[in-house]
């Protein structure tokens, strides 16, 4: 799946969609920060360099799709948060990007 | 200045040292998270790529000094947090690294 262009009047995912989409990226937690629902996952690595390499690879993917996460890089882990600024919540795109991040992690971990 | 090796019995900076060191990195805020004092600064950029480039350059510097920050990369900004895990607080090293980050930002912004 690809991200679709997102407008400020695009719908946030509904309860039914959440129930469909969340199991597909089950390692992601749905959190609410300042009233905005977000997807968050911590990816583990052996050191700082591993975490930074993942941040870069995911950053490149984000640029391609023009949909950008918050990437917290620390020693041994990168915490990724997806949400859609324009609609102040979760769009289908965020779930697409979460799945892409999972795939990238699997690929880099092999 | 270079970072000195840090042991778990190394001292955190005292009030007097804070008063001496903080003005040298005055754009950094001292925050307390879960009882741990940290230095934090938000660096602004024109886009996601600019923020990621700074994250990488600072990450490289951190590897050289073997002292690693938390780097939150988002569209248009990187938030940098320094503290010393081993002593659960601020060491002189953290101020050294904050100054190096400032210098790097100035260099990249020219």
PDB file of C-alpha atoms in Angstrom:
ATOM      1  CA  UNK A   1       0.000   0.000   0.000  1.00  0.00           C
ATOM      2  CA  UNK A   2       1.028   3.573  -0.616  1.00  0.00           C
ATOM      3  CA  UNK A   3       0.149   6.667   1.327  1.00  0.00           C
ATOM      4  CA  UNK A   4      -2.597   8.763  -0.192  1.00  0.00           C
ATOM      5  CA  UNK A   5      -2.370  12.550  -0.121  1.00  0.00           C
ATOM      6  CA  UNK A   6      -3.875  13.842   3.078  1.00  0.00           C
ATOM      7  CA  UNK A   7      -6.062  16.927   3.424  1.00  0.00           C
ATOM      8  CA  UNK A   8      -7.161  18.623   6.603  1.00  0.00           C
ATOM      9  CA  UNK A   9     -10.741  17.440   6.017  1.00  0.00           C
ATOM     10  CA  UNK A  10      -9.699  13.796   5.600  1.00  0.00           C
ATOM     11  CA  UNK A  11     -11.313  11.504   8.154  1.00  0.00           C
ATOM     12  CA  UNK A  12      -9.471  10.087  11.131  1.00  0.00           C
ATOM     13  CA  UNK A  13      -9.876   6.323  11.404  1.00  0.00           C
ATOM     14  CA  UNK A  14     -13.083   5.262  13.097  1.00  0.00           C
ATOM     15  CA  UNK A  15     -13.499   2.654  15.817  1.00  0.00           C
ATOM     16  CA  UNK A  16     -14.384  -0.024  13.242  1.00  0.00           C
ATOM     17  CA  UNK A  17     -11.336   0.816  11.111  1.00  0.00           C
ATOM     18  CA  UNK A  18      -9.110   0.785  14.189  1.00  0.00           C
ATOM     19  CA  UNK A  19     -10.385  -2.703  14.986  1.00  0.00           C
ATOM     20  CA  UNK A  20      -9.472  -3.762  11.452  1.00  0.00           C
ATOM     21  CA  UNK A  21      -6.121  -1.969  11.147  1.00  0.00           C
ATOM     22  CA  UNK A  22      -4.523  -2.306  14.589  1.00  0.00           C
ATOM     23  CA  UNK A  23      -4.177  -6.122  14.522  1.00  0.00           C
ATOM     24  CA  UNK A  24      -2.146  -5.734  11.303  1.00  0.00           C
ATOM     25  CA  UNK A  25       0.479  -3.740  13.216  1.00  0.00           C
ATOM     26  CA  UNK A  26      -0.049  -5.372  16.593  1.00  0.00           C
ATOM     27  CA  UNK A  27       3.369  -4.430  17.995  1.00  0.00           C
ATOM     28  CA  UNK A  28       2.366  -0.779  17.899  1.00  0.00           C
ATOM     29  CA  UNK A  29       0.641   0.817  20.833  1.00  0.00           C
ATOM     30  CA  UNK A  30      -2.071   3.414  20.329  1.00  0.00           C
ATOM     31  CA  UNK A  31      -1.468   6.293  22.724  1.00  0.00           C
ATOM     32  CA  UNK A  32      -3.200   9.618  23.178  1.00  0.00           C
ATOM     33  CA  UNK A  33      -1.005  12.697  23.641  1.00  0.00           C
ATOM     34  CA  UNK A  34      -2.705  16.075  24.163  1.00  0.00           C
ATOM     35  CA  UNK A  35      -5.927  14.675  22.744  1.00  0.00           C
ATOM     36  CA  UNK A  36      -4.211  13.309  19.604  1.00  0.00           C
ATOM     37  CA  UNK A  37      -4.178   9.541  18.976  1.00  0.00           C
ATOM     38  CA  UNK A  38      -0.783   8.248  17.832  1.00  0.00           C
ATOM     39  CA  UNK A  39       0.897   4.942  16.969  1.00  0.00           C
ATOM     40  CA  UNK A  40       4.102   4.232  18.878  1.00  0.00           C
ATOM     41  CA  UNK A  41       6.667   1.423  18.866  1.00  0.00           C
ATOM     42  CA  UNK A  42      10.140   0.989  20.366  1.00  0.00           C
ATOM     43  CA  UNK A  43      12.622  -0.808  18.070  1.00  0.00           C
ATOM     44  CA  UNK A  44      15.642  -2.382  19.841  1.00  0.00           C
ATOM     45  CA  UNK A  45      19.232  -2.462  18.588  1.00  0.00           C
ATOM     46  CA  UNK A  46      22.653  -3.544  19.868  1.00  0.00           C
ATOM     47  CA  UNK A  47      24.100  -0.046  20.118  1.00  0.00           C
ATOM     48  CA  UNK A  48      23.706   3.608  19.167  1.00  0.00           C
ATOM     49  CA  UNK A  49      24.894   3.101  15.583  1.00  0.00           C
ATOM     50  CA  UNK A  50      22.231   0.443  14.965  1.00  0.00           C
ATOM     51  CA  UNK A  51      19.496   2.730  16.236  1.00  0.00           C
ATOM     52  CA  UNK A  52      20.779   5.636  14.118  1.00  0.00           C
ATOM     53  CA  UNK A  53      20.966   3.456  10.985  1.00  0.00           C
ATOM     54  CA  UNK A  54      17.299   2.534  11.462  1.00  0.00           C
ATOM     55  CA  UNK A  55      16.372   6.181  11.998  1.00  0.00           C
ATOM     56  CA  UNK A  56      18.054   7.006   8.688  1.00  0.00           C
ATOM     57  CA  UNK A  57      16.464   4.188   6.735  1.00  0.00           C
ATOM     58  CA  UNK A  58      13.025   5.056   8.072  1.00  0.00           C
ATOM     59  CA  UNK A  59      13.665   8.759   7.494  1.00  0.00           C
ATOM     60  CA  UNK A  60      14.409   8.012   3.853  1.00  0.00           C
ATOM     61  CA  UNK A  61      11.153   6.064   3.541  1.00  0.00           C
ATOM     62  CA  UNK A  62       9.285   8.942   5.174  1.00  0.00           C
ATOM     63  CA  UNK A  63      10.737  11.381   2.644  1.00  0.00           C
ATOM     64  CA  UNK A  64       9.653   9.127  -0.243  1.00  0.00           C
ATOM     65  CA  UNK A  65       6.091   9.036   1.063  1.00  0.00           C
ATOM     66  CA  UNK A  66       6.174  12.643   2.307  1.00  0.00           C
ATOM     67  CA  UNK A  67       4.754  11.453   5.627  1.00  0.00           C
ATOM     68  CA  UNK A  68       7.072  12.060   8.561  1.00  0.00           C
ATOM     69  CA  UNK A  69       7.236  10.408  11.972  1.00  0.00           C
ATOM     70  CA  UNK A  70       8.837  11.509  15.207  1.00  0.00           C
ATOM     71  CA  UNK A  71      12.035   9.454  15.580  1.00  0.00           C
ATOM     72  CA  UNK A  72      13.626   9.315  19.016  1.00  0.00           C
ATOM     73  CA  UNK A  73      17.114   7.871  18.636  1.00  0.00           C
ATOM     74  CA  UNK A  74      18.867   6.680  21.814  1.00  0.00           C
ATOM     75  CA  UNK A  75      21.581   4.164  22.665  1.00  0.00           C
ATOM     76  CA  UNK A  76      20.128   0.773  21.672  1.00  0.00           C
ATOM     77  CA  UNK A  77      16.695   1.905  20.570  1.00  0.00           C
ATOM     78  CA  UNK A  78      14.636   4.070  18.260  1.00  0.00           C
ATOM     79  CA  UNK A  79      11.125   5.037  19.316  1.00  0.00           C
ATOM     80  CA  UNK A  80       8.884   5.760  16.326  1.00  0.00           C
ATOM     81  CA  UNK A  81       5.649   7.735  16.553  1.00  0.00           C
ATOM     82  CA  UNK A  82       3.205   8.146  13.675  1.00  0.00           C
ATOM     83  CA  UNK A  83       0.206  10.415  13.455  1.00  0.00           C
ATOM     84  CA  UNK A  84      -1.242  12.845  10.927  1.00  0.00           C
ATOM     85  CA  UNK A  85      -0.695  16.480  11.921  1.00  0.00           C
ATOM     86  CA  UNK A  86      -3.290  17.866   9.505  1.00  0.00           C
ATOM     87  CA  UNK A  87      -6.148  15.891  11.018  1.00  0.00           C
ATOM     88  CA  UNK A  88      -4.743  15.791  14.568  1.00  0.00           C
ATOM     89  CA  UNK A  89      -5.140  12.035  14.758  1.00  0.00           C
ATOM     90  CA  UNK A  90      -4.641   8.709  13.018  1.00  0.00           C
ATOM     91  CA  UNK A  91      -5.176   8.278   9.281  1.00  0.00           C
ATOM     92  CA  UNK A  92      -4.926   4.999   7.340  1.00  0.00           C
ATOM     93  CA  UNK A  93      -1.550   6.314   6.125  1.00  0.00           C
ATOM     94  CA  UNK A  94      -0.168   6.009   9.640  1.00  0.00           C
ATOM     95  CA  UNK A  95      -0.961   2.310   9.707  1.00  0.00           C
ATOM     96  CA  UNK A  96       0.588   1.883   6.264  1.00  0.00           C
ATOM     97  CA  UNK A  97       3.766   3.581   7.505  1.00  0.00           C
ATOM     98  CA  UNK A  98       3.810   1.516  10.709  1.00  0.00           C
ATOM     99  CA  UNK A  99       3.676  -1.664   8.598  1.00  0.00           C
ATOM    100  CA  UNK A 100       6.503  -0.345   6.414  1.00  0.00           C
ATOM    101  CA  UNK A 101       8.598   0.359   9.524  1.00  0.00           C
ATOM    102  CA  UNK A 102       7.983  -3.212  10.757  1.00  0.00           C
ATOM    103  CA  UNK A 103       9.080  -4.567   7.391  1.00  0.00           C
ATOM    104  CA  UNK A 104      12.207  -2.394   7.386  1.00  0.00           C
ATOM    105  CA  UNK A 105      13.122  -3.594  10.886  1.00  0.00           C
ATOM    106  CA  UNK A 106      12.722  -7.233   9.847  1.00  0.00           C
ATOM    107  CA  UNK A 107      14.876  -6.619   6.799  1.00  0.00           C
ATOM    108  CA  UNK A 108      17.636  -4.868   8.790  1.00  0.00           C
ATOM    109  CA  UNK A 109      17.549  -7.496  11.571  1.00  0.00           C
ATOM    110  CA  UNK A 110      18.194 -10.461   9.245  1.00  0.00           C
TER     111      UNK A 110
ATOM    112  CA  UNK B   1      37.327  20.273  25.791  1.00  0.00           C
ATOM    113  CA  UNK B   2      36.998  16.530  25.524  1.00  0.00           C
ATOM    114  CA  UNK B   3      34.761  14.245  27.493  1.00  0.00           C
ATOM    115  CA  UNK B   4      36.445  12.406  30.325  1.00  0.00           C
ATOM    116  CA  UNK B   5      35.606   8.791  31.035  1.00  0.00           C
ATOM    117  CA  UNK B   6      32.670   8.628  33.395  1.00  0.00           C
ATOM    118  CA  UNK B   7      32.270   6.186  36.268  1.00  0.00           C
ATOM    119  CA  UNK B   8      29.185   5.570  38.342  1.00  0.00           C
ATOM    120  CA  UNK B   9      30.838   7.228  41.337  1.00  0.00           C
ATOM    121  CA  UNK B  10      31.665  10.385  39.394  1.00  0.00           C
ATOM    122  CA  UNK B  11      30.064  13.493  40.852  1.00  0.00           C
ATOM    123  CA  UNK B  12      27.049  15.201  39.317  1.00  0.00           C
ATOM    124  CA  UNK B  13      27.601  18.920  38.836  1.00  0.00           C
ATOM    125  CA  UNK B  14      26.980  20.957  41.960  1.00  0.00           C
ATOM    126  CA  UNK B  15      24.991  24.177  42.256  1.00  0.00           C
ATOM    127  CA  UNK B  16      28.162  26.262  41.957  1.00  0.00           C
ATOM    128  CA  UNK B  17      29.304  24.389  38.859  1.00  0.00           C
ATOM    129  CA  UNK B  18      25.847  24.723  37.316  1.00  0.00           C
ATOM    130  CA  UNK B  19      26.059  28.475  37.845  1.00  0.00           C
ATOM    131  CA  UNK B  20      29.422  28.460  36.054  1.00  0.00           C
ATOM    132  CA  UNK B  21      28.560  26.036  33.225  1.00  0.00           C
ATOM    133  CA  UNK B  22      24.975  26.872  32.295  1.00  0.00           C
ATOM    134  CA  UNK B  23      25.673  30.425  31.016  1.00  0.00           C
ATOM    135  CA  UNK B  24      28.185  28.890  28.575  1.00  0.00           C
ATOM    136  CA  UNK B  25      25.349  26.953  26.923  1.00  0.00           C
ATOM    137  CA  UNK B  26      22.581  29.419  27.656  1.00  0.00           C
ATOM    138  CA  UNK B  27      20.241  28.205  24.921  1.00  0.00           C
ATOM    139  CA  UNK B  28      19.876  24.899  26.733  1.00  0.00           C
ATOM    140  CA  UNK B  29      17.197  24.422  29.326  1.00  0.00           C
ATOM    141  CA  UNK B  30      17.816  22.352  32.433  1.00  0.00           C
ATOM    142  CA  UNK B  31      14.842  20.071  32.998  1.00  0.00           C
ATOM    143  CA  UNK B  32      14.182  17.348  35.535  1.00  0.00           C
ATOM    144  CA  UNK B  33      12.618  14.118  34.267  1.00  0.00           C
ATOM    145  CA  UNK B  34      11.885  11.358  36.783  1.00  0.00           C
ATOM    146  CA  UNK B  35      14.268  12.981  39.233  1.00  0.00           C
ATOM    147  CA  UNK B  36      17.113  13.176  36.694  1.00  0.00           C
ATOM    148  CA  UNK B  37      18.438  16.602  35.641  1.00  0.00           C
ATOM    149  CA  UNK B  38      18.966  16.900  31.888  1.00  0.00           C
ATOM    150  CA  UNK B  39      20.018  19.511  29.326  1.00  0.00           C
ATOM    151  CA  UNK B  40      17.578  20.032  26.462  1.00  0.00           C
ATOM    152  CA  UNK B  41      17.510  22.214  23.349  1.00  0.00           C
ATOM    153  CA  UNK B  42      15.343  22.326  20.222  1.00  0.00           C
ATOM    154  CA  UNK B  43      17.284  23.014  16.990  1.00  0.00           C
ATOM    155  CA  UNK B  44      15.191  24.356  14.074  1.00  0.00           C
ATOM    156  CA  UNK B  45      15.521  23.443  10.398  1.00  0.00           C
ATOM    157  CA  UNK B  46      13.691  24.111   7.131  1.00  0.00           C
ATOM    158  CA  UNK B  47      12.447  20.574   6.638  1.00  0.00           C
ATOM    159  CA  UNK B  48      12.734  16.947   7.714  1.00  0.00           C
ATOM    160  CA  UNK B  49      15.965  16.338   5.770  1.00  0.00           C
ATOM    161  CA  UNK B  50      17.698  19.239   7.546  1.00  0.00           C
ATOM    162  CA  UNK B  51      16.708  17.881  10.941  1.00  0.00           C
ATOM    163  CA  UNK B  52      17.861  14.365  10.017  1.00  0.00           C
ATOM    164  CA  UNK B  53      21.206  15.657   8.721  1.00  0.00           C
ATOM    165  CA  UNK B  54      21.819  17.356  12.079  1.00  0.00           C
ATOM    166  CA  UNK B  55      20.815  14.190  13.950  1.00  0.00           C
ATOM    167  CA  UNK B  56      23.406  12.281  11.912  1.00  0.00           C
ATOM    168  CA  UNK B  57      26.184  14.793  12.368  1.00  0.00           C
ATOM    169  CA  UNK B  58      25.573  14.955  16.107  1.00  0.00           C
ATOM    170  CA  UNK B  59      25.263  11.167  16.277  1.00  0.00           C
ATOM    171  CA  UNK B  60      28.693  10.871  14.698  1.00  0.00           C
ATOM    172  CA  UNK B  61      30.136  13.264  17.265  1.00  0.00           C
ATOM    173  CA  UNK B  62      28.482  11.270  20.047  1.00  0.00           C
ATOM    174  CA  UNK B  63      30.077   8.068  18.764  1.00  0.00           C
ATOM    175  CA  UNK B  64      33.508   9.726  18.700  1.00  0.00           C
ATOM    176  CA  UNK B  65      33.126  10.807  22.335  1.00  0.00           C
ATOM    177  CA  UNK B  66      31.232   7.658  23.350  1.00  0.00           C
ATOM    178  CA  UNK B  67      28.644   9.856  25.056  1.00  0.00           C
ATOM    179  CA  UNK B  68      25.176   9.540  23.550  1.00  0.00           C
ATOM    180  CA  UNK B  69      22.213  11.909  23.652  1.00  0.00           C
ATOM    181  CA  UNK B  70      18.542  11.325  23.000  1.00  0.00           C
ATOM    182  CA  UNK B  71      17.813  12.763  19.557  1.00  0.00           C
ATOM    183  CA  UNK B  72      14.204  13.419  18.647  1.00  0.00           C
ATOM    184  CA  UNK B  73      14.001  14.038  14.897  1.00  0.00           C
ATOM    185  CA  UNK B  74      10.789  15.592  13.545  1.00  0.00           C
ATOM    186  CA  UNK B  75       9.807  17.662  10.523  1.00  0.00           C
ATOM    187  CA  UNK B  76      11.765  20.922  10.898  1.00  0.00           C
ATOM    188  CA  UNK B  77      13.415  20.251  14.235  1.00  0.00           C
ATOM    189  CA  UNK B  78      15.682  18.027  16.280  1.00  0.00           C
ATOM    190  CA  UNK B  79      15.329  18.034  20.055  1.00  0.00           C
ATOM    191  CA  UNK B  80      18.567  17.062  21.795  1.00  0.00           C
ATOM    192  CA  UNK B  81      18.745  15.846  25.389  1.00  0.00           C
ATOM    193  CA  UNK B  82      21.990  15.230  27.260  1.00  0.00           C
ATOM    194  CA  UNK B  83      22.463  13.591  30.626  1.00  0.00           C
ATOM    195  CA  UNK B  84      24.745  10.950  32.106  1.00  0.00           C
ATOM    196  CA  UNK B  85      22.982   7.625  32.651  1.00  0.00           C
ATOM    197  CA  UNK B  86      25.622   6.222  34.999  1.00  0.00           C
ATOM    198  CA  UNK B  87      25.244   9.017  37.532  1.00  0.00           C
ATOM    199  CA  UNK B  88      21.546   9.716  36.845  1.00  0.00           C
ATOM    200  CA  UNK B  89      22.199  13.395  36.357  1.00  0.00           C
ATOM    201  CA  UNK B  90      24.373  16.042  34.748  1.00  0.00           C
ATOM    202  CA  UNK B  91      28.145  15.653  34.440  1.00  0.00           C
ATOM    203  CA  UNK B  92      30.558  18.245  33.051  1.00  0.00           C
ATOM    204  CA  UNK B  93      30.658  16.073  29.916  1.00  0.00           C
ATOM    205  CA  UNK B  94      27.034  16.943  29.204  1.00  0.00           C
ATOM    206  CA  UNK B  95      27.889  20.637  29.084  1.00  0.00           C
ATOM    207  CA  UNK B  96      30.873  19.909  26.839  1.00  0.00           C
ATOM    208  CA  UNK B  97      28.608  17.994  24.455  1.00  0.00           C
ATOM    209  CA  UNK B  98      25.937  20.722  24.542  1.00  0.00           C
ATOM    210  CA  UNK B  99      28.596  23.261  23.496  1.00  0.00           C
ATOM    211  CA  UNK B 100      29.746  20.938  20.700  1.00  0.00           C
ATOM    212  CA  UNK B 101      26.148  20.620  19.473  1.00  0.00           C
ATOM    213  CA  UNK B 102      25.803  24.423  19.426  1.00  0.00           C
ATOM    214  CA  UNK B 103      29.022  24.708  17.422  1.00  0.00           C
ATOM    215  CA  UNK B 104      27.851  22.035  14.968  1.00  0.00           C
ATOM    216  CA  UNK B 105      24.535  23.837  14.478  1.00  0.00           C
ATOM    217  CA  UNK B 106      26.325  27.127  13.795  1.00  0.00           C
ATOM    218  CA  UNK B 107      28.588  25.388  11.302  1.00  0.00           C
ATOM    219  CA  UNK B 108      25.685  23.680   9.483  1.00  0.00           C
ATOM    220  CA  UNK B 109      23.584  26.855   9.467  1.00  0.00           C
ATOM    221  CA  UNK B 110      26.217  28.994   7.702  1.00  0.00           C
TER     222      UNK B 110
END
